[in-house]
CSV table of C-alpha atoms and ligand atoms in Angstrom, one decimal:
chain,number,residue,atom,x,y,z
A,1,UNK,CA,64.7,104.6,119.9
A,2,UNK,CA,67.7,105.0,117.9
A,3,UNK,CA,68.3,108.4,115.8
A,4,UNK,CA,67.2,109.3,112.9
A,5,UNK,CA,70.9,109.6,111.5
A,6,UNK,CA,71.9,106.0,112.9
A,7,UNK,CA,68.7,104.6,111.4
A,8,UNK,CA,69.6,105.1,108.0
A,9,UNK,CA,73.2,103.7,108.3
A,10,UNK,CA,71.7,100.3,109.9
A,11,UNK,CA,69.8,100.1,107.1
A,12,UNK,CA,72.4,100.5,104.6
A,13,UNK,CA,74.7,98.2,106.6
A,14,UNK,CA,78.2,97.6,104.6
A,15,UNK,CA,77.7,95.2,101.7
A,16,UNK,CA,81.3,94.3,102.2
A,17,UNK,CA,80.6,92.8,106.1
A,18,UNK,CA,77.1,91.2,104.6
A,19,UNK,CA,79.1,89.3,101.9
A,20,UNK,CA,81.5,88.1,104.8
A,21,UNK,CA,79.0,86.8,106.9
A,22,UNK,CA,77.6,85.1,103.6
A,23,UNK,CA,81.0,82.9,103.4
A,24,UNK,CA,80.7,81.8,107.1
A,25,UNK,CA,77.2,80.9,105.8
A,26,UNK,CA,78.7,79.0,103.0
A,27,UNK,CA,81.4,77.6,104.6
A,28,UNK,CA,78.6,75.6,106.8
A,29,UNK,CA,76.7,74.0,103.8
A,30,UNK,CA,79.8,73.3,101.3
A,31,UNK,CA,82.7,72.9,103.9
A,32,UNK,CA,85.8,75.9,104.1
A,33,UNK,CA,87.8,74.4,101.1
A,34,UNK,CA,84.7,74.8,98.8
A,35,UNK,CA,83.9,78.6,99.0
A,36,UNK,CA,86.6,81.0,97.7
A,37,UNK,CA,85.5,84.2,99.7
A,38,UNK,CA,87.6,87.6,97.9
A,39,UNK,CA,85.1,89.5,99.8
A,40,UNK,CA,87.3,90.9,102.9
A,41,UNK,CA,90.2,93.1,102.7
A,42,UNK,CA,91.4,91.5,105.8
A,43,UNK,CA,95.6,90.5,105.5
A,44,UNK,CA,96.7,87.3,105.0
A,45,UNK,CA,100.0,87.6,105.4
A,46,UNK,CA,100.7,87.4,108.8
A,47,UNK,CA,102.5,90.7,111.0
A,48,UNK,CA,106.2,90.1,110.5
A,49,UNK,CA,108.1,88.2,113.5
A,50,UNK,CA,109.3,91.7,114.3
A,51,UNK,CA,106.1,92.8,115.4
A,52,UNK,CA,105.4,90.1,118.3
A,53,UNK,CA,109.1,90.1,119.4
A,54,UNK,CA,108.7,93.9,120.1
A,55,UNK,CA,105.6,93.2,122.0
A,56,UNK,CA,107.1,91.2,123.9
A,57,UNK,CA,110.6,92.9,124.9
A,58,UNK,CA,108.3,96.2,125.4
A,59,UNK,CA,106.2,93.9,127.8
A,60,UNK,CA,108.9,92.6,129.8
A,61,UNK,CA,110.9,95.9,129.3
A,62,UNK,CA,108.8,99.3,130.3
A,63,UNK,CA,107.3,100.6,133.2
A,64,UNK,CA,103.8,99.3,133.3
A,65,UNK,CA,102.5,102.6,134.5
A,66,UNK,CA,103.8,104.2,131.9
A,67,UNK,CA,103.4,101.9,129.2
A,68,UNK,CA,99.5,101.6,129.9
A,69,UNK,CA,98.9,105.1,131.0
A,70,UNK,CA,96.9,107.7,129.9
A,71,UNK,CA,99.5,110.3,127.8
A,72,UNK,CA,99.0,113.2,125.1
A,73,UNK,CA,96.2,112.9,122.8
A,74,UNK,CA,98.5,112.9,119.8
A,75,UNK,CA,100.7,110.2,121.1
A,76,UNK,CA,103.8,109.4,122.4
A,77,UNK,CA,106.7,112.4,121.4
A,78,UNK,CA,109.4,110.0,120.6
A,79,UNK,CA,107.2,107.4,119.1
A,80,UNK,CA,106.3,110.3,116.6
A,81,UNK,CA,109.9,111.7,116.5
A,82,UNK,CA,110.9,108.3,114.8
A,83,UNK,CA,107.9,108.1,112.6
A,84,UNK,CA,109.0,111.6,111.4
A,85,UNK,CA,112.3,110.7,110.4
A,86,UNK,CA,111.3,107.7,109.0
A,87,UNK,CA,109.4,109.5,106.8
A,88,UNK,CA,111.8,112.5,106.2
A,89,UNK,CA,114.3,109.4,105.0
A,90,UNK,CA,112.0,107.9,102.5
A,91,UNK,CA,111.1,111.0,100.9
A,92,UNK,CA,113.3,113.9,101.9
A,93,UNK,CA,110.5,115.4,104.3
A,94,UNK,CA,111.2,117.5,107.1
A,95,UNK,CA,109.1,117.1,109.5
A,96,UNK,CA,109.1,116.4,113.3
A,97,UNK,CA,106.6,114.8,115.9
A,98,UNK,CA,105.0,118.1,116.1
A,99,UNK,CA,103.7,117.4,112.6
A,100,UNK,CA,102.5,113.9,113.4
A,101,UNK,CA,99.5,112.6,115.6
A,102,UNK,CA,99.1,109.0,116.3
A,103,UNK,CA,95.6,107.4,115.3
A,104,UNK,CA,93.5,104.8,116.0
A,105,UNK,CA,94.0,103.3,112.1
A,106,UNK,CA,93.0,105.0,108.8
A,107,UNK,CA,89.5,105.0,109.7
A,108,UNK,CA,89.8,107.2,113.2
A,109,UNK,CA,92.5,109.6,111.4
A,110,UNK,CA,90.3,110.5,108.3
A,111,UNK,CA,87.4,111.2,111.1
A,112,UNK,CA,89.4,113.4,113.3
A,113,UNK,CA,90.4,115.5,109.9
A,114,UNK,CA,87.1,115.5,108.6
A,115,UNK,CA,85.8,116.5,112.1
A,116,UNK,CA,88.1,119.4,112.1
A,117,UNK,CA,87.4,121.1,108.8
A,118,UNK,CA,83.9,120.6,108.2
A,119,UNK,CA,81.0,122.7,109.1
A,120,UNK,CA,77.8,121.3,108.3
A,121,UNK,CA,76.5,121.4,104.2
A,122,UNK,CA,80.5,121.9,103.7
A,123,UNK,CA,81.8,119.6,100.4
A,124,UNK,CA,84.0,116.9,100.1
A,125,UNK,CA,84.7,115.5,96.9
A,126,UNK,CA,85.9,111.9,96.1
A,127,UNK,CA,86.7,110.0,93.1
A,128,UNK,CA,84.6,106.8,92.1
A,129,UNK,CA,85.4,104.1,92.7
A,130,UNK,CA,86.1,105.0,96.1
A,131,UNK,CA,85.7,103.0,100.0
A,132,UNK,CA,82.7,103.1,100.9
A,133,UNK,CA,83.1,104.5,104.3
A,134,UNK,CA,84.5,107.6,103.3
A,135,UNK,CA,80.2,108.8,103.1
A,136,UNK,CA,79.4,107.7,106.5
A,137,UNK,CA,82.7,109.6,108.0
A,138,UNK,CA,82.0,113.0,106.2
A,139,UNK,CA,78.3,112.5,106.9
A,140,UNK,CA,79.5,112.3,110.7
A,141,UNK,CA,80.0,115.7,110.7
A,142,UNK,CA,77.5,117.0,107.7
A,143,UNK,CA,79.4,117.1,105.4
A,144,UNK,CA,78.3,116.5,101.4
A,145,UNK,CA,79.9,113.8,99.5
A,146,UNK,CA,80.6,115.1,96.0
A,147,UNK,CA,81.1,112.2,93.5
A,148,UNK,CA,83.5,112.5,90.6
A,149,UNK,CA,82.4,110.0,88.0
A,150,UNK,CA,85.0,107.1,87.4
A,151,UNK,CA,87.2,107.2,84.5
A,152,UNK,CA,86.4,103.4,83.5
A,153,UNK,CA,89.1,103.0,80.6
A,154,UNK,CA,91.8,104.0,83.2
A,155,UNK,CA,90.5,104.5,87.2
A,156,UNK,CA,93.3,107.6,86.8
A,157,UNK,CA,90.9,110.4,88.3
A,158,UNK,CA,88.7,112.5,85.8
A,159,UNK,CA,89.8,115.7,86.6
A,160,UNK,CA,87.9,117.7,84.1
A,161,UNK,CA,84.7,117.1,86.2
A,162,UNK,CA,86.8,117.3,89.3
A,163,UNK,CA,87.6,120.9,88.3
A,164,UNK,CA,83.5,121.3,87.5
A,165,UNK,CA,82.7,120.0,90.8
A,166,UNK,CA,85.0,122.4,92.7
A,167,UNK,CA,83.2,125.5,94.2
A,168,UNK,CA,83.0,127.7,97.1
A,169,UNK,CA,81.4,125.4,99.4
A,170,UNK,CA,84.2,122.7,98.5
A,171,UNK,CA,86.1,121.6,102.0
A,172,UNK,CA,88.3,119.0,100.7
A,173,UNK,CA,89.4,115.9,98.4
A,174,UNK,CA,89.7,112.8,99.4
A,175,UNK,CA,92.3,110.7,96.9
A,176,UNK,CA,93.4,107.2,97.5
A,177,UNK,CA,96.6,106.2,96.0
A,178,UNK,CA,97.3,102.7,95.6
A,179,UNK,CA,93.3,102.8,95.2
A,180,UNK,CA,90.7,100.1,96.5
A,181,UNK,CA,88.9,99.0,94.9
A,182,UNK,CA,90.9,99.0,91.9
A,183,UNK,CA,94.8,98.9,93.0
A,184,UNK,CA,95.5,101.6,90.7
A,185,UNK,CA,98.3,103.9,91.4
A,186,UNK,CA,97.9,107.3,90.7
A,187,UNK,CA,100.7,108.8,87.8
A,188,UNK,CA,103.0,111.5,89.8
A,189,UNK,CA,101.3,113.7,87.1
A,190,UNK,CA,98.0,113.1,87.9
A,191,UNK,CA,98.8,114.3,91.4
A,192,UNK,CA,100.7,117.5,89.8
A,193,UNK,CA,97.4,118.0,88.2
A,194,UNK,CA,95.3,117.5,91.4
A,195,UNK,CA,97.4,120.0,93.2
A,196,UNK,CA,97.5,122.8,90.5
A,197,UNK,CA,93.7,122.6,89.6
A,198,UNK,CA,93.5,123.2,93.4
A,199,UNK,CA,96.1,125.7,93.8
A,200,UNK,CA,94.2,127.7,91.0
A,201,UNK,CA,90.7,127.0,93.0
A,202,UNK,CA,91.7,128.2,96.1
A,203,UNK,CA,93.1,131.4,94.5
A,204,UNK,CA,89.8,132.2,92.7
A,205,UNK,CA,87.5,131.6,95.7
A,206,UNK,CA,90.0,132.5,98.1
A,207,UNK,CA,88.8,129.9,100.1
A,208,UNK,CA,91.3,126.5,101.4
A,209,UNK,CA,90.9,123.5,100.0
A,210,UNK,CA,92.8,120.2,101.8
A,211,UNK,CA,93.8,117.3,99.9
A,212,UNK,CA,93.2,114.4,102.4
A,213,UNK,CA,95.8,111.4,101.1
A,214,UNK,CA,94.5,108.2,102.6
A,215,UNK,CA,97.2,106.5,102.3
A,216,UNK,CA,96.4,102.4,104.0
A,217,UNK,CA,98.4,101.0,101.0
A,218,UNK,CA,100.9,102.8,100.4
A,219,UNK,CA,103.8,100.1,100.8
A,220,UNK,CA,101.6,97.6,99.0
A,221,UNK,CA,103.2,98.3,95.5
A,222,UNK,CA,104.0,95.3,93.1
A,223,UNK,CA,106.3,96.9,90.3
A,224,UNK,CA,108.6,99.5,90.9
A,225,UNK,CA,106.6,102.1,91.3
A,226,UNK,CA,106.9,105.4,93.1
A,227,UNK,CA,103.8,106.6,95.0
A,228,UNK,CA,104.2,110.1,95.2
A,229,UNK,CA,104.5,111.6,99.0
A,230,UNK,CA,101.7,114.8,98.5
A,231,UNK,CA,102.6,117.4,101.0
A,232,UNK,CA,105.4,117.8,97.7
A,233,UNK,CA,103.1,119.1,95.5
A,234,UNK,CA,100.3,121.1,97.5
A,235,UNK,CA,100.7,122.5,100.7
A,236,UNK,CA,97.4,122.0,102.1
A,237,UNK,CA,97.8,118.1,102.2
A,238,UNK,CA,97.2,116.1,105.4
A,239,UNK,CA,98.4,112.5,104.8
A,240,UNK,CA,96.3,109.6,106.7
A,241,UNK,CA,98.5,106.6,106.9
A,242,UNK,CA,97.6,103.2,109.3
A,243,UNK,CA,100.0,100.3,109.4
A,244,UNK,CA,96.5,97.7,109.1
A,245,UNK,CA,97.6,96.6,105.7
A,246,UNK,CA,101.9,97.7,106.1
A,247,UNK,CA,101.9,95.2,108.5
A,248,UNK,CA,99.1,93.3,108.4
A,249,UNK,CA,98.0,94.7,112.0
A,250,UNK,CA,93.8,95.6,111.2
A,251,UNK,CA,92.6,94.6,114.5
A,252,UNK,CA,95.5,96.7,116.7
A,253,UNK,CA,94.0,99.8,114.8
A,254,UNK,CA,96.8,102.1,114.7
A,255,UNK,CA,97.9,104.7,112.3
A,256,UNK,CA,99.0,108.5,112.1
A,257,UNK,CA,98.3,111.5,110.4
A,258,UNK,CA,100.3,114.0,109.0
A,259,UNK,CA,100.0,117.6,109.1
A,260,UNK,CA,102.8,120.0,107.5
A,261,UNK,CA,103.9,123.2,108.6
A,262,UNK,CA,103.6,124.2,105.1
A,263,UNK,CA,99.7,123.7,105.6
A,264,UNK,CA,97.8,126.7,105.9
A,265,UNK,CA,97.3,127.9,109.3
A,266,UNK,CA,99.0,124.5,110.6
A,267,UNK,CA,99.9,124.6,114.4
A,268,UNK,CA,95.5,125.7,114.7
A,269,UNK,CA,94.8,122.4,112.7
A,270,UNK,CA,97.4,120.2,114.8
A,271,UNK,CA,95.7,121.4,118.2
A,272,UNK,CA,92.4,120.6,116.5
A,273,UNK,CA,93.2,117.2,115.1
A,274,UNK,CA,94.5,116.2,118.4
A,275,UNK,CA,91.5,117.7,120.3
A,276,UNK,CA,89.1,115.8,117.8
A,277,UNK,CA,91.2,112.4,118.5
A,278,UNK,CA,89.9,113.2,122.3
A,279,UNK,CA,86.1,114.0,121.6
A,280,UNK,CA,85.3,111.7,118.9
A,281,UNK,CA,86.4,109.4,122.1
A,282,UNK,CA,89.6,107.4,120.3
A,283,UNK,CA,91.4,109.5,123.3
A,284,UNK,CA,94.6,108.6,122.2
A,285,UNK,CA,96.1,105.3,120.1
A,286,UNK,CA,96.9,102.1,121.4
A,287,UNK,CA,99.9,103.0,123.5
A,288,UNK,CA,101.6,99.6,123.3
A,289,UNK,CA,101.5,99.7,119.5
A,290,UNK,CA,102.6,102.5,119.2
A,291,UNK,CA,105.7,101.5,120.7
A,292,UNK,CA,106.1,98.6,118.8
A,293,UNK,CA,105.7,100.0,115.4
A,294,UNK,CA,108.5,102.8,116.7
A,295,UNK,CA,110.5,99.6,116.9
A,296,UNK,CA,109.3,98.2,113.7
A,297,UNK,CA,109.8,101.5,111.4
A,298,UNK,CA,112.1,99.1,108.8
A,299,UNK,CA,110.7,96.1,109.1
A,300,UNK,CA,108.5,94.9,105.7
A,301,UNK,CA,105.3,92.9,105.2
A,302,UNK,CA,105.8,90.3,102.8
A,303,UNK,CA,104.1,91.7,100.0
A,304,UNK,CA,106.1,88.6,97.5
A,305,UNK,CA,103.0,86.9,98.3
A,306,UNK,CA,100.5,89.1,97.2
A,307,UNK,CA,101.9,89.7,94.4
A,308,UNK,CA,102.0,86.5,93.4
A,309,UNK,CA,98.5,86.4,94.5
A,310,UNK,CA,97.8,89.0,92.4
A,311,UNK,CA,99.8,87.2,89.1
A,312,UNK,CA,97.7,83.7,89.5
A,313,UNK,CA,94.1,85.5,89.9
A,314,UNK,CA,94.3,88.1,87.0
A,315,UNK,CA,95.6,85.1,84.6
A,316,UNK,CA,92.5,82.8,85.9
A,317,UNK,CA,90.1,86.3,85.7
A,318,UNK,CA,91.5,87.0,82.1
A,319,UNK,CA,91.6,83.7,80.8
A,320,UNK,CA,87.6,83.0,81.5
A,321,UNK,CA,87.5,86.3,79.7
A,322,UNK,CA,86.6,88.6,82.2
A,323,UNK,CA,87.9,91.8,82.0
A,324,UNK,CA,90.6,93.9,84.5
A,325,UNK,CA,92.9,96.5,84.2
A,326,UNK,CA,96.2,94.8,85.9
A,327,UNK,CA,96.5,96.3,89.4
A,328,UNK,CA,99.7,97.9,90.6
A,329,UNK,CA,99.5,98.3,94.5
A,330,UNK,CA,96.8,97.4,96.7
A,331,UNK,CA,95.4,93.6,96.8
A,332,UNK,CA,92.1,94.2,94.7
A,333,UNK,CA,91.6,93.4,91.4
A,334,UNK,CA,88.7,95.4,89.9
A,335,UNK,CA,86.9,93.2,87.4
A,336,UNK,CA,84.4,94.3,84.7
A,337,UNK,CA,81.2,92.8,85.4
A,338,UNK,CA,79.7,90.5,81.8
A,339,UNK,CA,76.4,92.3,82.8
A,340,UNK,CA,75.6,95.6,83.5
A,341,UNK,CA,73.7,94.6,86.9
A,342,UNK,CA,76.9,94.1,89.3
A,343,UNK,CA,74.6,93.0,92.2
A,344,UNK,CA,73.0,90.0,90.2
A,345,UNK,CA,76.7,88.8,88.3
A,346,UNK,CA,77.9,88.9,92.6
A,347,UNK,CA,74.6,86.9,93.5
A,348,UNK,CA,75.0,84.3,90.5
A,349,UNK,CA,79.1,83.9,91.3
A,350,UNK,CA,77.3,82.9,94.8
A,351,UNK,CA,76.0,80.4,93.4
A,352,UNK,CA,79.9,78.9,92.4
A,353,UNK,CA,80.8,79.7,95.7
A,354,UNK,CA,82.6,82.6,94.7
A,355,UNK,CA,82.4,86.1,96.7
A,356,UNK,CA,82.9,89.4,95.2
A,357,UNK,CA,81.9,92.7,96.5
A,358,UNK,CA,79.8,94.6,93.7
A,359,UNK,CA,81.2,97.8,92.1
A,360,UNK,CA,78.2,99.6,93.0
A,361,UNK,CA,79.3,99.9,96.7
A,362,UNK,CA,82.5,101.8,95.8
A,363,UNK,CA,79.9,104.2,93.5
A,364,UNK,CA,81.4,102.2,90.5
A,365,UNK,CA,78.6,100.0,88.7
A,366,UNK,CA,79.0,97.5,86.5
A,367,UNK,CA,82.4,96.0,88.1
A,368,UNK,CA,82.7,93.4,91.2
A,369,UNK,CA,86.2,94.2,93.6
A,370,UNK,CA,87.6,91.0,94.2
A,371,UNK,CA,90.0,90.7,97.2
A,372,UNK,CA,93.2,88.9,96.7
A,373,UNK,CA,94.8,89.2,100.3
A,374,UNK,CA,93.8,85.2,100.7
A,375,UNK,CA,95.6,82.1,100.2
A,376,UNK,CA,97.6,80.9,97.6
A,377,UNK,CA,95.9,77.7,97.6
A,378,UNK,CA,92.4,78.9,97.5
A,379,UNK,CA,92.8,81.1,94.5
A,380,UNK,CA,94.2,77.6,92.8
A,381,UNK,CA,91.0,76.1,93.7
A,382,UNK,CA,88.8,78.7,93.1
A,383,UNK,CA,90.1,78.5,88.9
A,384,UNK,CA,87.3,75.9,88.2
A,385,UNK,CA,84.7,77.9,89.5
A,386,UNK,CA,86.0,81.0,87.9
A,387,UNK,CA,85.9,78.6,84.3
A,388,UNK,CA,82.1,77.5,85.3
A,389,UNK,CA,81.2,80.7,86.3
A,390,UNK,CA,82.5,82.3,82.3
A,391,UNK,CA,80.5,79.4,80.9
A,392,UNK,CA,77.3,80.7,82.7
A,393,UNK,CA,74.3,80.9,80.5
A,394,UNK,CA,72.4,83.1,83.1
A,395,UNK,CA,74.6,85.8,82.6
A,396,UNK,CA,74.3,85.8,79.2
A,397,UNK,CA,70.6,85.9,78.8
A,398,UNK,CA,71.0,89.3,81.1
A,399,UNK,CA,72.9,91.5,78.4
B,401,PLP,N1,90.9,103.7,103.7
B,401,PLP,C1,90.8,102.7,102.8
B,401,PLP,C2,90.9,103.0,101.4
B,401,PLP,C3,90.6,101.4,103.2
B,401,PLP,O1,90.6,100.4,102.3
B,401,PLP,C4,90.6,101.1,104.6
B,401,PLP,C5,90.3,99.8,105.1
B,401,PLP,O2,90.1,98.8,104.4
B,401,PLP,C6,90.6,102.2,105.5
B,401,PLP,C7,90.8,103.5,105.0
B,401,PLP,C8,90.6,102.0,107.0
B,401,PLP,O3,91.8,101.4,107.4
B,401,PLP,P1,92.1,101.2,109.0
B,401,PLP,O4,92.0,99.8,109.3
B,401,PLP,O5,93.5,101.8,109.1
B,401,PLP,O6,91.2,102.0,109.8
């Protein structure tokens, strides 16, 4: 019998998967070129040539033993060494591979955090709209998901009621900057604000507070935009960064996270991030792409193509008369649902062949995320069942 804990989250499988495994359904009955799934934040812009090249010389290049072997639980040192500069470049950093330990993606890095701060009944808040699996990974370790409200007018955090919410049992803040659902990048004020509300709250309950940056899009960025790099503005900042979307590589599940010597009590937390990358049984990241991503530090995903992804779909969403704030980073658009009941407008697009995820399963209701990381050529074909679906009396009849 499975446990009680598991039994709950089987029940509440991911809306996001079901919706996928509804356009393979689809894709039987109507044929592939007939159902515009937006459900899937899976690339489609394949890894740059770079990627496979380096593969392939490391391959043919380094000692097999070595190169498959067991090694450190935070990764290879000069793997990290070049990440660290890398970064230190950019944005005038200074940190080494001590700092960094090598993940298997976004989703293992925010666990092996989350594993190492929280004691049970500890609080983590998040802003809505927020990914999903951000409860299931703090509830791994009994942790309380606080939720701030979304700020519907902009998706910029609310951070009066993120000030409210903060109190002694408060562990740590998730933000995610360019967002998903909504592709909103957060304003380098916004984070000044974050980090002095929590400066302030950490003084007054003399407790720490980290500011977890999930940070999976954070070279998907259509204008010229700066994203803020944290650890500048609070010192107890641990950034989690995966190269699934940077270069398109979901499926090799590799990532790092960051961890400042600024941070309070820092080399404790590196021993324990690494020690959780062990026990939650990740061991280590994929050594051979690690490797490869050392080799591929200034090489670029093509992101020309999502933003021009991005330019076609909000033009078709806007001129059926939906509504959208126009997204910066990221490759969501984040559309107001016509009725308040996001579920039922999602089930009724089904019925145009159209898949969106509802807003309700980023804690967001009344908006469906619609994922633009899909072909040019669909989104073309998909405008006539956007027009049909604005013209849909069903909807109406719901308001
Ligand atoms: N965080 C956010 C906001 C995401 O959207 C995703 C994946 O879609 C992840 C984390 C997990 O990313 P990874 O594939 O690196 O585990």
């Amino acid at each position: 019998m499975i446990s009680i804990k598991m039994k709950k989250l089987v029940k509440n499988n991911s809306v996001i998967r079901e919706m996928f495994e509804e356009g393979k359904r689809l894709e039987k009955i109507y044929g592939k070129e007939n159902v515009y799934d937006f459900s899937l934040g899976n690339p489609s812009v394949p890894a740059p040539k770079e990627v496979n090249k380096a593969i392939i010389d490391i391959v043919n290049n380094e000692d097999p033993l070595v190169l498959h072997g067991y090694m450190s639980n935070s990764g290879y040192e000069d793997v990290r060494e070049k990440i660290a500069s890398s970064i230190n470049k950019k944005y005038a950093t200074n940190f080494s591979y001590k700092n960094l330990i090598m993940t298997v993606g976004a989703a293992s890095g925010l666990n092996i955090v989350l594993k190492s701060i929280l004691n049970p009944t500890d609080e983590v808040i998040v802003f809505a709209p927020y990914f999903s699996e951000y409860n299931n990974y703090i509830e791994n370790y009994d942790g309380i998901v606080k939720v701030v409200n979304p700020n519907k007018e902009t998706f910029e955090p609310n951070l009066i009621e993120f000030e409210e919410k903060i109190n002694s049992k408060t562990k740590a803040v998730i933000i995610n900057t360019p967002n998903n659902p909504t592709g909103i990048i957060y304003k380098e004020e916004t984070i000044r604000k974050i980090a002095s509300i929590l400066e302030k709250k950490q003084n007054e309950l003399k407790n720490s507070i980290y500011l977890i940056s999930d940070e999976p899009y954070r070279e998907l960025v259509y204008e010229n935009i700066e994203v803020p790099y944290v650890t500048k503005y609070y010192n107890n900042t641990m950034i989690v960064y995966s190269y699934s979307k940077s270069l398109s590589l979901p499926g090799e599940r590799i990532g790092y996270v960051v961890i400042p010597n600024e941070l309070e009590d820092s080399s404790e937390m590196i021993d324990a991030v690494t020690i959780a990358n062990r026990i939650i049984g990740s061991v280590n990241a994929p050594s051979l792409i690690q490797k490869v991503i050392a080799n591929c530090l200034d090489v670029k995903t093509d992101i020309e193509c999502y933003k021009k992804n991005r330019d076609l779909l909000y033009d078709i969403v806007k001129e059926c008369g939906f509504d959208c704030v126009k997204p910066e980073g990221a490759f969501y658009l984040f559309v107001k649902s016509p009725i308040e009941d996001d579920k039922k407008f999602c089930n009724i697009a089904k019925e145009y062949n159209l898949l969106f995820v509802p807003g309700s399963s980023f804690s967001c209701s009344g908006y469906v995320r619609i994922a633009y990381c899909v072909s040019y050529e669909m989104i073309q074909r998909s405008q006539k069942a956007f027009q049909k679906l604005a013209m849909e009396k069903k909807w109406k009849l719901h308001n």
